[in-house]
XYZ file of C-alpha atoms in Angstrom:
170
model
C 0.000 0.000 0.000
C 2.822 2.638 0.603
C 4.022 1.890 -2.127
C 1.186 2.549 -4.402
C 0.902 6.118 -2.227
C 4.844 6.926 -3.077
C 3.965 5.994 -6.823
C 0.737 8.197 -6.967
C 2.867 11.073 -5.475
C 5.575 10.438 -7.850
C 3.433 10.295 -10.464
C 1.540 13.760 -9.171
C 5.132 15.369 -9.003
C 5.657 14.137 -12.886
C 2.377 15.520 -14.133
C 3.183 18.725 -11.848
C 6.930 19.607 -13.421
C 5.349 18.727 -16.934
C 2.543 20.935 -16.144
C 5.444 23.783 -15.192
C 7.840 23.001 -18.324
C 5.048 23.623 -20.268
C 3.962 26.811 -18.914
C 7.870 28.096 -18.974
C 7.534 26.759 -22.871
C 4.532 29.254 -23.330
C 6.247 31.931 -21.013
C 9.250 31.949 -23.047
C 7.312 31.898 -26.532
C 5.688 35.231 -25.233
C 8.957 36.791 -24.463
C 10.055 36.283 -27.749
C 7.067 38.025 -29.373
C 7.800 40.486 -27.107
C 11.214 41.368 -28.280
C 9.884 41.132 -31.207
C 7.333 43.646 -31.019
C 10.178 45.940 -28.748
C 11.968 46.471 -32.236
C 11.302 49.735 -33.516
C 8.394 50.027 -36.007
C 10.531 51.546 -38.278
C 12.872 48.459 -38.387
C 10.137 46.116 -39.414
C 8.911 48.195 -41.872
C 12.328 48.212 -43.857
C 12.035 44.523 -43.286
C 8.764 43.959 -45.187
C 9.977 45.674 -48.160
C 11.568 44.304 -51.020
C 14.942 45.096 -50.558
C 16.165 48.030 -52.806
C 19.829 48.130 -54.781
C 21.852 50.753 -52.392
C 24.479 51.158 -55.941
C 20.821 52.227 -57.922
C 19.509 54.283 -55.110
C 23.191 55.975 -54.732
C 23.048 56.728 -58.312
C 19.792 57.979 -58.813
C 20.280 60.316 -55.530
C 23.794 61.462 -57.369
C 21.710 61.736 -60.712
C 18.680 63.655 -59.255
C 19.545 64.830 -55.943
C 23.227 65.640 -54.773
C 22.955 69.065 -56.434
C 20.200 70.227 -53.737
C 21.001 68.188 -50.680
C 25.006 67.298 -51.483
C 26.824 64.247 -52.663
C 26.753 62.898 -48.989
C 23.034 63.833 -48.535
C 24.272 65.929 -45.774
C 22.709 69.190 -47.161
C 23.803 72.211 -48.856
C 22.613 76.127 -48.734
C 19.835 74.773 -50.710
C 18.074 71.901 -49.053
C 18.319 70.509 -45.661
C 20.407 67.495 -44.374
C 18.225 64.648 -44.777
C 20.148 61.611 -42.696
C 18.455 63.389 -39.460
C 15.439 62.957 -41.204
C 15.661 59.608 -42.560
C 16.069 58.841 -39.333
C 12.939 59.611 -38.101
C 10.425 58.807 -41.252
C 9.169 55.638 -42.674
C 9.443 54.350 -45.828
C 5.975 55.100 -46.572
C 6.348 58.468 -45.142
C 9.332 59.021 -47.761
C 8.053 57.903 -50.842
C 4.825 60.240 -50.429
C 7.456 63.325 -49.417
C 9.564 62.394 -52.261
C 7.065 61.834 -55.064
C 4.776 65.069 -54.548
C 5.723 68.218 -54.287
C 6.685 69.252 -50.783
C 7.611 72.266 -48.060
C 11.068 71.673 -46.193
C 11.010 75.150 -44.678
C 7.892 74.636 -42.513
C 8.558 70.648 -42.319
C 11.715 72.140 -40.561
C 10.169 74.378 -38.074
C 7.449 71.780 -37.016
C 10.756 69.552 -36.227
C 12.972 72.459 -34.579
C 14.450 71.973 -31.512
C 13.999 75.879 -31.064
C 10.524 75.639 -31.228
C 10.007 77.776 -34.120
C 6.078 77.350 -35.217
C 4.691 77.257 -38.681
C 3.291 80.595 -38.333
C 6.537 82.783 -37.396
C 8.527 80.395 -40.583
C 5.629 82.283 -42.805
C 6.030 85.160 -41.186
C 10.118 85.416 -42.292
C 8.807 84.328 -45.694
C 6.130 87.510 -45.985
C 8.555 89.956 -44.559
C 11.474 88.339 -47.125
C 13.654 87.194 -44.814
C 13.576 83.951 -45.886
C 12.442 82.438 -49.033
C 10.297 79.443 -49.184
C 12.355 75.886 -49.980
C 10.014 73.814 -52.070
C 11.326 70.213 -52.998
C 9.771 69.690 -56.502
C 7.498 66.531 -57.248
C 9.712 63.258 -59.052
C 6.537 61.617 -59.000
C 6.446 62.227 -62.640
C 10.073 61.755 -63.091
C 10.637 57.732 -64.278
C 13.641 57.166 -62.571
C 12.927 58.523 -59.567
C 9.671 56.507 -59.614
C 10.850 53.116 -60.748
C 13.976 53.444 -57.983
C 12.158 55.007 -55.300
C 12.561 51.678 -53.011
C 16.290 51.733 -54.017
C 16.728 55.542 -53.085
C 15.216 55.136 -50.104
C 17.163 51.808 -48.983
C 20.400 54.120 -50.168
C 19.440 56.944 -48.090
C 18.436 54.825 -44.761
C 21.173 53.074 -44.854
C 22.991 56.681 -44.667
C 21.220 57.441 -42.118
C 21.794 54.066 -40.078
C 25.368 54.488 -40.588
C 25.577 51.268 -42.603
C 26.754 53.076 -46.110
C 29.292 56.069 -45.966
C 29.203 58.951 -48.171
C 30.902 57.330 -50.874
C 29.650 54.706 -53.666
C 28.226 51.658 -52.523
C 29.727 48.188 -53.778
C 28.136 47.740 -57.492
């Protein structure tokens, strides 16, 4: 009789540490989809596009837009730098900037660190203190539209540090 009672509690102890194995299974499933979901949004959006050419996207930025922003993208006295701003947008958010037309002088105030509002940027335009930066549209430009996934992947990866100034590997 004792010992059916040592084999019953045996066997109690068994179901028990299978019962906690598989809860520490589920428990450390869950932490993985939560690192996964701790990656920053705009991480996993680069990964669900198709990956664009970095040598086409260099290009077509050297082709259609070093002359505003600089060979490095780093800006000139005509257009801003945009590796800050890479850094902050989307892909999404970049194709829509880049193929309509858009406003970099009050984009830039919204995004000062100064504070400067939309409202005091139009004021320096009205008095003439400043003139108003307007990126033209490329969405009717064909290479800019059939590379716009490759000029963005060039200029992200500027802005992530992963491709220096210079050419990419062809």
């Amino acid at each position: 009789m004792r010992a059916l009672v040592i084999g019953r509690r045996r066997l109690a102890l068994a179901s028990l540490a299978v019962a906690a194995l598989a809860a520490l299974a589920t428990l450390a499933a869950g932490c993985a989809v939560e690192v996964q979901n701790a990656k920053p949004a705009r991480e996993l959006a680069r990964q669900a596009l198709p990956e664009g050419d970095l040598y086409v996207g260099w290009r077509v930025f050297q082709q259609k837009c070093a002359s505003c922003h600089g060979m490095a993208a780093t800006g000139s006295g005509n257009a801003p730098d945009l590796l800050p701003r890479l850094r902050e947008m989307g892909s999404h958010q970049f194709i829509g900037l880049v193929l309509r037309r858009y406003d970099w002088l009050l984009a830039a105030a919204e995004s000062s660190p100064t504070g400067a509002t939309q409202s005091a940027v139009a004021e320096k335009v009205l008095q003439g203190r400043e003139a108003e930066l307007v990126m033209p549209a490329w969405k009717g430009d064909p290479v800019v539209s059939a590379h716009i996934i490759d000029l963005y992947a060039y200029l992200a990866a500027r802005a992530d540090g992963i491709q220096g100034p210079g050419r990419p590997p062809h």
